[in-house]
Short mmCIF file of C-alpha atoms in Angstrom, two decimals:
data_model
loop_
_atom_site.label_atom_id
_atom_site.label_comp_id
_atom_site.label_asym_id
_atom_site.label_seq_id
_atom_site.Cartn_x
_atom_site.Cartn_y
_atom_site.Cartn_z
CA MET D 1 0.00 0.00 0.00
CA SER D 2 1.86 3.07 -1.22
CA THR D 3 1.79 6.59 0.17
CA THR D 4 2.11 9.66 -2.06
CA LEU D 5 2.32 13.33 -1.15
CA TYR D 6 1.18 15.71 -3.93
CA VAL D 7 2.94 19.08 -3.74
CA ASP D 8 3.92 22.24 -5.58
CA LEU D 9 7.29 23.67 -4.56
CA MET D 10 5.91 27.22 -4.79
CA SER D 11 3.25 26.34 -2.18
CA GLN D 12 4.34 27.24 1.35
CA PRO D 13 2.47 24.40 3.12
CA SER D 14 3.75 21.95 0.48
CA ARG D 15 7.35 22.87 1.29
CA ALA D 16 6.73 22.42 5.01
CA CYS D 17 5.30 18.93 4.40
CA LEU D 18 8.24 17.99 2.16
CA ILE D 19 10.84 19.10 4.73
CA PHE D 20 8.95 17.11 7.39
CA CYS D 21 8.85 13.90 5.32
CA ARG D 22 12.47 14.09 4.18
CA LEU D 23 13.83 15.05 7.61
CA HIS D 24 12.31 11.91 9.12
CA GLY D 25 12.92 9.63 6.17
CA LEU D 26 9.22 8.79 5.89
CA PRO D 27 8.25 6.20 3.26
CA VAL D 28 6.27 8.74 1.24
CA ALA D 29 6.62 9.26 -2.52
CA GLU D 30 6.58 12.86 -3.76
CA SER D 31 4.54 13.90 -6.79
CA VAL D 32 4.72 17.45 -8.16
CA VAL D 33 1.52 19.21 -9.25
CA ASN D 34 2.56 22.40 -11.05
CA ILE D 35 -0.04 25.07 -10.16
CA LYS D 36 1.49 27.64 -12.53
CA LYS D 37 0.85 25.24 -15.40
CA GLY D 38 -2.71 24.62 -14.14
CA GLU D 39 -2.07 20.96 -13.32
CA HIS D 40 -4.16 21.24 -10.12
CA ARG D 41 -7.21 21.89 -12.33
CA SER D 42 -6.56 18.94 -14.67
CA ALA D 43 -9.06 16.09 -14.85
CA ALA D 44 -6.25 13.71 -13.87
CA TYR D 45 -5.53 15.56 -10.63
CA ARG D 46 -9.21 16.24 -9.89
CA SER D 47 -9.78 12.48 -9.98
CA ILE D 48 -7.18 12.18 -7.21
CA ASN D 49 -8.19 15.30 -5.23
CA PRO D 50 -11.61 16.78 -6.13
CA LEU D 51 -10.72 19.91 -4.12
CA GLY D 52 -7.85 20.57 -6.57
CA LEU D 53 -5.46 21.72 -3.85
CA VAL D 54 -1.96 20.85 -2.69
CA PRO D 55 -0.55 19.48 -0.49
CA PHE D 56 -2.64 16.32 -0.58
CA LEU D 57 -1.87 12.87 0.83
CA VAL D 58 -2.91 9.54 -0.63
CA ASP D 59 -2.18 6.65 1.74
CA GLY D 60 -3.57 3.51 0.13
CA ASP D 61 -7.36 4.01 0.07
CA PHE D 62 -7.19 6.90 2.54
CA THR D 63 -6.93 10.49 1.27
CA LEU D 64 -6.29 13.68 3.21
CA PRO D 65 -6.16 17.42 2.39
CA GLU D 66 -4.70 20.22 4.54
CA SER D 67 -1.00 20.43 5.41
CA ALA D 68 -1.37 20.55 9.19
CA ALA D 69 -3.68 17.51 9.21
CA ILE D 70 -1.34 15.66 6.83
CA MET D 71 1.72 16.21 9.05
CA ALA D 72 -0.19 15.36 12.24
CA TYR D 73 -1.41 12.13 10.64
CA LEU D 74 2.06 11.14 9.40
CA ALA D 75 3.61 11.94 12.80
CA GLN D 76 1.13 9.60 14.50
CA LYS D 77 1.38 6.88 11.86
CA HIS D 78 5.21 6.88 12.00
CA ARG D 79 5.81 7.25 15.75
CA GLY D 80 9.05 5.27 15.39
CA LEU D 81 10.49 7.71 12.88
CA VAL D 82 9.15 11.08 14.11
CA PRO D 83 10.41 12.26 17.53
CA ASP D 84 7.60 13.08 19.95
CA HIS D 85 8.28 16.83 20.15
CA TRP D 86 7.04 17.35 16.58
CA TYR D 87 3.49 16.35 17.61
CA PRO D 88 3.44 15.16 21.23
CA GLU D 89 1.33 12.28 22.57
CA ASP D 90 0.66 14.05 25.88
CA ILE D 91 -2.70 15.80 25.47
CA ARG D 92 -1.58 19.12 26.99
CA GLU D 93 1.64 19.26 24.98
CA ARG D 94 -0.29 18.35 21.87
CA ALA D 95 -2.96 20.97 22.58
CA LYS D 96 -0.24 23.65 22.60
CA VAL D 97 0.88 22.56 19.12
CA ASP D 98 -2.72 22.39 17.92
CA SER D 99 -3.41 25.91 19.18
CA LEU D 100 -0.39 27.22 17.24
CA LEU D 101 -1.54 25.40 14.11
CA HIS D 102 -5.04 26.87 14.38
CA TRP D 103 -3.71 30.34 15.23
CA TRP D 104 -1.51 30.31 12.10
CA HIS D 105 -4.24 30.31 9.40
CA THR D 106 -5.88 33.69 9.82
CA THR D 107 -2.73 35.46 11.07
CA VAL D 108 0.57 34.55 9.40
CA ARG D 109 -0.89 32.54 6.54
CA PHE D 110 -3.55 35.06 5.54
CA GLY D 111 -1.20 38.01 6.04
CA ALA D 112 1.93 36.72 4.29
CA SER D 113 0.24 34.95 1.38
CA SER D 114 -2.18 37.81 0.60
CA LEU D 115 0.58 40.42 0.84
CA VAL D 116 2.90 38.51 -1.52
CA ARG D 117 -0.01 37.81 -3.87
CA GLU D 118 -1.14 41.43 -4.21
CA ARG D 119 2.33 43.05 -4.15
CA VAL D 120 4.46 40.55 -6.11
CA LEU D 121 2.73 37.57 -7.72
CA ALA D 122 -0.16 39.51 -9.26
CA PRO D 123 1.46 42.81 -10.32
CA VAL D 124 4.92 41.43 -11.22
CA LEU D 125 4.28 37.86 -12.37
CA GLY D 126 0.72 38.15 -13.67
CA VAL D 127 -0.92 35.67 -11.26
CA PRO D 128 -4.60 36.67 -10.77
CA SER D 129 -5.38 39.00 -7.85
CA LEU D 130 -7.38 37.60 -4.94
CA ILE D 131 -9.94 40.38 -5.51
CA PRO D 132 -12.84 39.39 -7.80
CA ARG D 133 -12.52 41.11 -11.17
CA GLU D 134 -15.69 43.19 -10.80
CA ALA D 135 -14.41 44.74 -7.56
CA PHE D 136 -10.81 45.20 -8.67
CA SER D 137 -9.08 48.58 -8.76
CA THR D 138 -5.66 49.84 -7.68
CA GLN D 139 -7.23 51.29 -4.56
CA ALA D 140 -8.94 47.97 -3.82
CA ARG D 141 -5.59 46.20 -4.13
CA ASP D 142 -3.99 48.72 -1.78
CA ALA D 143 -6.76 48.05 0.76
CA VAL D 144 -6.30 44.28 0.64
CA ALA D 145 -2.51 44.66 0.86
CA ALA D 146 -2.93 46.97 3.87
CA LEU D 147 -5.29 44.47 5.52
CA ALA D 148 -2.77 41.67 4.88
CA ALA D 149 0.22 43.71 6.08
CA GLY D 150 -1.65 44.68 9.26
CA SER D 151 -2.53 41.05 9.95
CA LEU D 152 1.04 39.92 9.27
CA CYS D 153 2.73 42.58 11.43
CA SER D 154 0.44 41.94 14.36
CA ALA D 155 1.19 38.22 13.98
CA LEU D 156 4.95 38.91 13.95
CA ARG D 157 4.57 40.93 17.16
CA VAL D 158 2.74 37.98 18.77
CA ILE D 159 5.46 35.50 17.70
CA GLU D 160 8.21 37.84 18.95
CA GLY D 161 6.59 38.75 22.25
CA HIS D 162 4.43 35.74 23.08
CA TRP D 163 5.30 32.47 21.34
CA LEU D 164 9.06 33.13 21.45
CA GLY D 165 8.88 34.85 24.85
CA GLN D 166 10.56 33.59 28.03
CA GLY D 167 13.68 32.48 26.16
CA ARG D 168 11.87 29.84 24.10
CA GLU D 169 13.99 28.44 21.27
CA PHE D 170 11.05 27.24 19.19
CA LEU D 171 7.33 28.12 19.17
CA ALA D 172 6.14 25.45 21.59
CA GLY D 173 9.32 24.94 23.64
CA GLY D 174 12.93 23.84 23.32
CA ARG D 175 12.50 21.78 20.17
CA PRO D 176 10.54 22.34 16.94
CA CYS D 177 6.97 21.16 16.34
CA LEU D 178 4.78 21.01 13.23
CA ALA D 179 3.74 24.64 13.68
CA ASP D 180 7.36 25.85 13.47
CA LEU D 181 7.66 24.36 9.98
CA LEU D 182 4.35 25.72 8.67
CA ILE D 183 4.66 29.21 10.13
CA ALA D 184 8.32 29.58 9.08
CA SER D 185 7.47 28.42 5.56
CA ASP D 186 4.90 31.22 5.21
CA LEU D 187 7.38 33.78 6.55
CA GLU D 188 10.21 32.64 4.23
CA GLN D 189 7.94 33.46 1.30
CA LEU D 190 8.17 37.15 2.34
CA ARG D 191 11.69 37.23 0.84
CA MET D 192 9.84 37.74 -2.45
CA MET D 193 8.71 41.14 -1.17
CA ASP D 194 12.15 42.42 -2.24
CA GLY D 195 10.70 42.19 -5.74
CA ALA D 196 7.50 44.03 -4.83
CA VAL D 197 6.31 47.01 -6.86
CA GLU D 198 5.70 48.79 -3.58
CA GLY D 199 5.42 47.96 0.08
CA PRO D 200 8.04 46.84 2.59
CA GLY D 201 10.91 44.53 1.58
CA TRP D 202 12.26 41.59 3.61
CA ALA D 203 14.67 43.66 5.74
CA GLU D 204 12.00 46.22 6.59
CA LEU D 205 9.42 43.56 7.41
CA MET D 206 11.67 41.39 9.59
CA GLY D 207 13.95 44.11 10.95
CA PRO D 208 12.06 44.76 14.20
CA TYR D 209 11.78 41.07 15.11
CA GLU D 210 15.13 39.83 16.36
CA ARG D 211 13.77 36.69 18.00
CA VAL D 212 11.80 35.79 14.87
CA ARG D 213 14.94 36.10 12.73
CA GLY D 214 16.97 34.02 15.20
CA TRP D 215 14.27 31.36 15.28
CA LEU D 216 14.04 31.18 11.45
CA ASP D 217 17.82 30.61 11.33
CA ARG D 218 17.72 27.96 14.07
CA LEU D 219 14.89 26.11 12.36
CA GLU D 220 16.61 26.18 8.98
CA LYS D 221 19.79 24.73 10.51
CA TYR D 222 17.78 22.10 12.39
CA CYS D 223 16.24 20.91 9.11
CA MET D 224 19.37 20.97 6.92
CA PRO D 225 19.99 20.00 4.19
CA HIS D 226 16.27 19.53 3.46
CA SER D 227 15.27 23.10 4.30
CA ARG D 228 17.79 24.43 1.77
CA ASP D 229 16.94 21.84 -0.90
CA VAL D 230 13.21 22.42 -0.67
CA GLN D 231 13.55 26.22 -0.72
CA ARG D 232 15.63 26.30 -3.91
CA VAL D 233 12.60 27.05 -6.09
CA LEU D 234 11.58 29.93 -3.80
CA VAL D 235 15.11 31.35 -3.81
CA ALA D 236 15.18 31.24 -7.63
CA ALA D 237 11.73 32.86 -7.89
CA THR D 238 12.83 35.59 -5.48
CA ALA D 239 16.01 36.29 -7.49
CA LYS D 240 13.86 36.50 -10.62
CA VAL D 241 11.37 39.05 -9.28
CA VAL D 242 14.11 41.09 -7.60
CA GLY D 243 15.97 41.16 -10.93
CA MET D 244 12.77 42.27 -12.69
CA ARG D 245 12.22 45.14 -10.27
CA GLY D 246 15.90 46.04 -9.88
CA ARG D 247 15.37 46.59 -6.15
CA SER D 248 18.51 46.56 -4.02
CA ALA D 249 18.05 43.81 -1.48
CA LEU D 250 19.43 43.03 1.93
CA ASN D 251 18.28 39.47 1.51
CA PRO D 252 20.91 36.94 2.65
CA LYS D 253 19.30 34.20 0.56
CA LEU D 254 20.22 35.91 -2.73
CA MET T 1 -8.27 22.23 40.17
CA SER T 2 -10.95 24.24 38.40
CA THR T 3 -11.55 24.69 34.68
CA THR T 4 -12.89 27.93 33.19
CA LEU T 5 -13.86 28.78 29.64
CA TYR T 6 -13.72 32.51 28.81
CA VAL T 7 -16.20 33.47 26.08
CA ASP T 8 -18.15 36.25 24.42
CA LEU T 9 -21.60 35.23 23.17
CA MET T 10 -21.17 37.37 20.06
CA SER T 11 -18.03 35.38 19.13
CA GLN T 12 -18.79 32.50 16.77
CA PRO T 13 -16.07 30.13 18.05
CA SER T 14 -17.06 30.97 21.64
CA ARG T 15 -20.64 29.85 20.95
CA ALA T 16 -19.41 26.59 19.41
CA CYS T 17 -17.28 25.85 22.50
CA LEU T 18 -20.19 26.65 24.83
CA ILE T 19 -22.59 24.34 22.97
CA PHE T 20 -19.94 21.60 23.08
CA CYS T 21 -19.36 21.93 26.85
CA ARG T 22 -23.06 22.13 27.77
CA LEU T 23 -24.10 19.29 25.44
CA HIS T 24 -21.67 16.92 27.16
CA GLY T 25 -22.13 18.28 30.67
CA LEU T 26 -18.41 19.02 31.00
CA PRO T 27 -17.22 20.33 34.38
CA VAL T 28 -16.22 23.69 32.92
CA ALA T 29 -17.19 27.06 34.40
CA GLU T 30 -18.20 29.78 31.93
CA SER T 31 -16.91 33.33 32.26
CA VAL T 32 -18.13 36.10 29.93
CA VAL T 33 -15.63 38.60 28.51
CA ASN T 34 -17.66 41.35 26.81
CA ILE T 35 -15.68 42.41 23.73
CA LYS T 36 -18.11 45.25 22.91
CA LYS T 37 -17.29 46.78 26.31
CA GLY T 38 -13.56 46.26 25.69
CA GLU T 39 -13.19 43.74 28.52
CA HIS T 40 -10.80 41.63 26.39
CA ARG T 41 -8.34 44.53 26.51
CA SER T 42 -8.59 45.04 30.29
CA ALA T 43 -5.53 44.49 32.46
CA ALA T 44 -7.51 41.90 34.41
CA TYR T 45 -8.19 39.79 31.32
CA ARG T 46 -4.72 40.35 29.85
CA SER T 47 -3.28 38.85 33.04
CA ILE T 48 -5.31 35.71 32.28
CA ASN T 49 -4.80 35.68 28.50
CA PRO T 50 -2.01 37.95 27.19
CA LEU T 51 -3.33 37.44 23.64
CA GLY T 52 -6.58 39.16 24.70
CA LEU T 53 -8.77 36.78 22.69
CA VAL T 54 -11.77 34.56 23.35
CA PRO T 55 -12.50 31.70 23.64
CA PHE T 56 -9.74 30.83 26.10
CA LEU T 57 -9.44 27.87 28.45
CA VAL T 58 -7.86 27.84 31.88
CA ASP T 59 -7.52 24.32 33.28
CA GLY T 60 -5.65 24.61 36.59
CA ASP T 61 -2.16 25.79 35.64
CA PHE T 62 -2.66 24.95 31.97
CA THR T 63 -3.95 27.60 29.57
CA LEU T 64 -5.06 27.26 25.96
CA PRO T 65 -6.19 29.63 23.18
CA GLU T 66 -7.97 28.71 19.91
CA SER T 67 -11.45 27.19 19.83
CA ALA T 68 -10.59 24.08 17.80
CA ALA T 69 -7.64 23.24 20.07
CA ILE T 70 -9.79 23.86 23.16
CA MET T 71 -12.54 21.49 22.02
CA ALA T 72 -10.05 18.83 20.89
CA TYR T 73 -8.33 19.01 24.28
CA LEU T 74 -11.59 18.79 26.23
CA ALA T 75 -12.80 15.88 24.07
CA GLN T 76 -9.62 13.95 24.88
CA LYS T 77 -9.59 14.90 28.55
CA HIS T 78 -13.23 13.87 29.03
CA ARG T 79 -13.37 10.67 26.94
CA GLY T 80 -16.04 9.31 29.28
CA LEU T 81 -18.38 12.24 28.63
CA VAL T 82 -17.74 13.03 24.96
CA PRO T 83 -18.74 10.34 22.41
CA ASP T 84 -15.89 9.31 20.12
CA HIS T 85 -17.42 10.70 16.90
CA TRP T 86 -16.85 14.29 18.06
CA TYR T 87 -13.06 13.79 17.91
CA PRO T 88 -12.22 10.16 17.11
CA GLU T 89 -9.31 8.21 18.63
CA ASP T 90 -8.63 6.35 15.37
CA ILE T 91 -5.88 8.30 13.59
CA ARG T 92 -7.53 8.23 10.17
CA GLU T 93 -10.94 9.25 11.49
CA ARG T 94 -9.31 11.98 13.55
CA ALA T 95 -7.28 13.20 10.57
CA LYS T 96 -10.53 13.76 8.66
CA VAL T 97 -11.85 15.97 11.47
CA ASP T 98 -8.50 17.79 11.71
CA SER T 99 -8.51 18.48 7.97
CA LEU T 100 -12.00 20.01 8.23
CA LEU T 101 -10.90 22.15 11.19
CA HIS T 102 -7.85 23.43 9.30
CA TRP T 103 -9.85 23.97 6.10
CA TRP T 104 -12.40 26.12 7.99
CA HIS T 105 -10.17 29.07 8.95
CA THR T 106 -9.34 30.64 5.61
CA THR T 107 -12.61 29.64 3.91
CA VAL T 108 -15.81 29.86 5.99
CA ARG T 109 -14.30 31.73 8.92
CA PHE T 110 -12.50 34.38 6.89
CA GLY T 111 -15.39 34.74 4.44
CA ALA T 112 -18.34 34.91 6.86
CA SER T 113 -16.71 36.99 9.58
CA SER T 114 -15.17 39.54 7.17
CA LEU T 115 -18.42 39.87 5.21
CA VAL T 116 -20.52 40.46 8.35
CA ARG T 117 -17.91 42.83 9.72
CA GLU T 118 -17.73 45.07 6.61
CA ARG T 119 -21.42 44.91 5.69
CA VAL T 120 -23.14 44.95 9.11
CA LEU T 121 -20.99 45.37 12.21
CA ALA T 122 -18.91 48.28 10.90
CA PRO T 123 -21.42 50.31 8.84
CA VAL T 124 -24.53 49.62 10.96
CA LEU T 125 -23.22 49.12 14.51
CA GLY T 126 -20.05 51.24 14.38
CA VAL T 127 -17.54 48.43 15.07
CA PRO T 128 -14.17 49.34 13.45
CA SER T 129 -13.58 48.10 9.91
CA LEU T 130 -10.91 45.43 9.37
CA ILE T 131 -9.20 47.80 6.92
CA PRO T 132 -6.50 50.01 8.49
CA ARG T 133 -7.70 53.61 8.74
CA GLU T 134 -5.10 55.01 6.32
CA ALA T 135 -6.23 52.62 3.57
CA PHE T 136 -9.96 52.93 4.22
CA SER T 137 -12.46 54.12 1.62
CA THR T 138 -15.88 52.96 0.49
CA GLN T 139 -14.29 51.32 -2.53
CA ALA T 140 -11.73 49.59 -0.29
CA ARG T 141 -14.58 48.25 1.86
CA ASP T 142 -16.40 46.99 -1.25
CA ALA T 143 -13.21 45.18 -2.32
CA VAL T 144 -12.77 43.45 1.04
CA ALA T 145 -16.47 42.54 1.13
CA ALA T 146 -16.20 41.10 -2.40
CA LEU T 147 -13.11 39.11 -1.41
CA ALA T 148 -14.94 37.78 1.65
CA ALA T 149 -18.13 36.96 -0.26
CA GLY T 150 -16.11 35.13 -2.91
CA SER T 151 -14.30 33.07 -0.29
CA LEU T 152 -17.57 32.30 1.51
CA CYS T 153 -19.51 31.26 -1.59
CA SER T 154 -16.75 29.01 -2.82
CA ALA T 155 -16.62 27.45 0.66
CA LEU T 156 -20.41 26.90 0.61
CA ARG T 157 -20.07 25.16 -2.75
CA VAL T 158 -17.39 22.87 -1.30
CA ILE T 159 -19.55 22.01 1.73
CA GLU T 160 -22.58 21.34 -0.50
CA GLY T 161 -20.76 19.33 -3.16
CA HIS T 162 -17.85 17.75 -1.29
CA TRP T 163 -18.14 17.53 2.50
CA LEU T 164 -21.90 16.85 2.42
CA GLY T 165 -21.64 14.75 -0.76
CA GLN T 166 -22.51 11.05 -1.04
CA GLY T 167 -25.50 11.41 1.28
CA ARG T 168 -23.43 12.39 4.31
CA GLU T 169 -25.53 13.69 7.20
CA PHE T 170 -22.71 15.61 8.86
CA LEU T 171 -19.36 16.93 7.60
CA ALA T 172 -17.23 13.91 8.52
CA GLY T 173 -19.86 11.17 8.40
CA GLY T 174 -23.12 10.07 9.99
CA ARG T 175 -22.66 11.93 13.27
CA PRO T 176 -21.36 15.43 14.10
CA CYS T 177 -17.74 16.25 14.90
CA LEU T 178 -16.04 19.37 16.28
CA ALA T 179 -15.85 20.90 12.80
CA ASP T 180 -19.65 20.77 12.37
CA LEU T 181 -20.08 23.01 15.42
CA LEU T 182 -17.40 25.53 14.44
CA ILE T 183 -18.35 25.81 10.78
CA ALA T 184 -22.09 26.01 11.50
CA SER T 185 -21.49 28.69 14.11
CA ASP T 186 -19.75 30.89 11.53
CA LEU T 187 -22.55 30.31 9.03
CA GLU T 188 -25.33 31.10 11.56
CA GLN T 189 -23.75 34.53 11.98
CA LEU T 190 -24.72 35.27 8.36
CA ARG T 191 -28.32 35.75 9.52
CA MET T 192 -27.13 39.24 10.45
CA MET T 193 -26.69 39.96 6.75
CA ASP T 194 -30.45 40.65 6.67
CA GLY T 195 -29.49 43.88 8.39
CA ALA T 196 -26.73 44.72 5.93
CA VAL T 197 -26.61 48.11 4.20
CA GLU T 198 -25.96 46.25 0.97
CA GLY T 199 -24.97 42.80 -0.16
CA PRO T 200 -26.88 39.51 -0.08
CA GLY T 201 -29.23 38.62 2.79
CA TRP T 202 -29.54 35.23 4.50
CA ALA T 203 -32.04 33.76 2.00
CA GLU T 204 -29.99 34.85 -0.99
CA LEU T 205 -26.74 33.54 0.51
CA MET T 206 -28.07 30.16 1.60
CA GLY T 207 -30.74 29.66 -1.08
CA PRO T 208 -28.60 27.66 -3.52
CA TYR T 209 -27.33 25.25 -0.86
CA GLU T 210 -30.08 22.80 0.06
CA ARG T 211 -27.76 20.29 1.74
CA VAL T 212 -26.10 23.03 3.78
CA ARG T 213 -29.50 24.26 5.03
CA GLY T 214 -30.60 20.71 5.87
CA TRP T 215 -27.33 20.07 7.72
CA LEU T 216 -27.63 23.32 9.74
CA ASP T 217 -31.15 22.27 10.82
CA ARG T 218 -30.00 18.74 11.73
CA LEU T 219 -27.09 20.02 13.76
CA GLU T 220 -29.24 22.55 15.61
CA LYS T 221 -31.74 19.81 16.55
CA TYR T 222 -28.91 17.49 17.59
CA CYS T 223 -27.61 20.12 20.01
CA MET T 224 -30.94 21.27 21.48
CA PRO T 225 -31.68 23.02 23.76
CA HIS T 226 -28.09 24.33 24.01
CA SER T 227 -27.87 25.47 20.38
CA ARG T 228 -30.97 27.66 20.87
CA ASP T 229 -29.89 28.95 24.29
CA VAL T 230 -26.42 29.91 23.14
CA GLN T 231 -27.68 31.60 19.97
CA ARG T 232 -30.14 33.90 21.78
CA VAL T 233 -27.73 36.83 21.80
CA LEU T 234 -27.10 36.42 18.05
CA VAL T 235 -30.84 36.23 17.33
CA ALA T 236 -31.42 39.43 19.35
CA ALA T 237 -28.54 41.21 17.60
CA THR T 238 -29.92 40.14 14.22
CA ALA T 239 -33.42 41.42 15.07
CA LYS T 240 -31.85 44.71 16.14
CA VAL T 241 -29.88 45.33 12.94
CA VAL T 242 -32.76 44.16 10.74
CA GLY T 243 -35.02 46.62 12.62
CA MET T 244 -32.49 49.40 12.09
CA ARG T 245 -32.30 48.76 8.36
CA GLY T 246 -35.99 47.97 7.94
CA ARG T 247 -35.13 45.16 5.54
CA SER T 248 -37.83 42.57 4.96
CA ALA T 249 -36.37 39.28 6.00
CA LEU T 250 -37.04 35.67 5.12
CA ASN T 251 -35.14 34.65 8.22
CA PRO T 252 -36.85 31.87 10.16
CA LYS T 253 -34.95 32.79 13.31
CA LEU T 254 -36.71 36.17 13.63
#
């Protein structure tokens, strides 16, 4: 009974799932679904995942959408391969990880992905805006970008002051958990903001958050070489948009 | 060692947690934090929950934010009181519930709460808009409302066609799970749209989704009388805004 993880390397949650599987040597095959080429809308992929999203897990006759649920399931299925701190068995320790995972969606995920979409992917690379066509205008885009930036910055303040408070090395304690991977993956995407038409770049966004920057570095080192391998596509895409905009960057990844 | 759940009855996730606790007779005290009066920002509440959000659980020396994590924790802590289908022990069955819970945030929750905020709470009741002041304009509000409505309607289509497909009575199978309560609670809030300055009302929003309407009715009956008790504040608020706007409603709750 084979297990396959469907991913797109330009999808933040997909990258987090890939790092997780490779880091623990899980017996999971990887299959790329290229969203840019529209492969997620193909009949072939819709027959596998009717929701048309990635990441998506097929484990024999069992199928599962949603990155956080996929990683939690794999962590429990492969207890012998995945150390407990990633998704603890103890119900209180696990509840802390679950609360981080649920907190993530409407804070970091909404903020970072909407900001990059409206300031880089749509205006620079021609990906459709999140705003329905009939309501679209430059002012509308500015409003959505402002909403996203506000959500993101307040989330960064919470990570800096609350989740990483009291000398914590990772979000739920001294070692990383599933939420570290997912939240960091959404933040890493902000490197593309150095190619934004307008709005803050990476250094401006992350500058005030010393603990967040330290934590991103620690997590990347913890997950080497997989973190670097999996992020190669993002690094290349960032270099491309920065080149297109000619913006001078203080982005150590470039 | 006492357990207290901090809630606001006008908060959708708070209502879902309350229904869950009362339905199963959990030994959990309820404490109201009135957001409209700014009690969530008070020093007293900040000393309990530095994040200043509801719902929030205090269980002896253990504290927990995030509605979905709170209910999952209580379901596991009180296995003897909470039937397995609400949050199954089997890792595959549980993964299905987890995937629904993670799916909810950026679809139904973002869509319904942002739509009600920009079309009812802000323009009719004077609650601040989600859009930062410097980016605010009527056109900006229309864009955010359009984004929210788009997200909500595509989520309703997914519930109708996918989660409630194949004759399923509830979102994860024949009996309700945690996600049914949370997702339904966010949808029930849309009754307030009958008091919106503009935009679709309840009947127009829910009209196309026969299975969704049937499921909401089933779930409400399943959770009686707690579902009705807990929703009283929402029903009163809806009647108030509908009265203010003088809109003729086809809203069975009024």
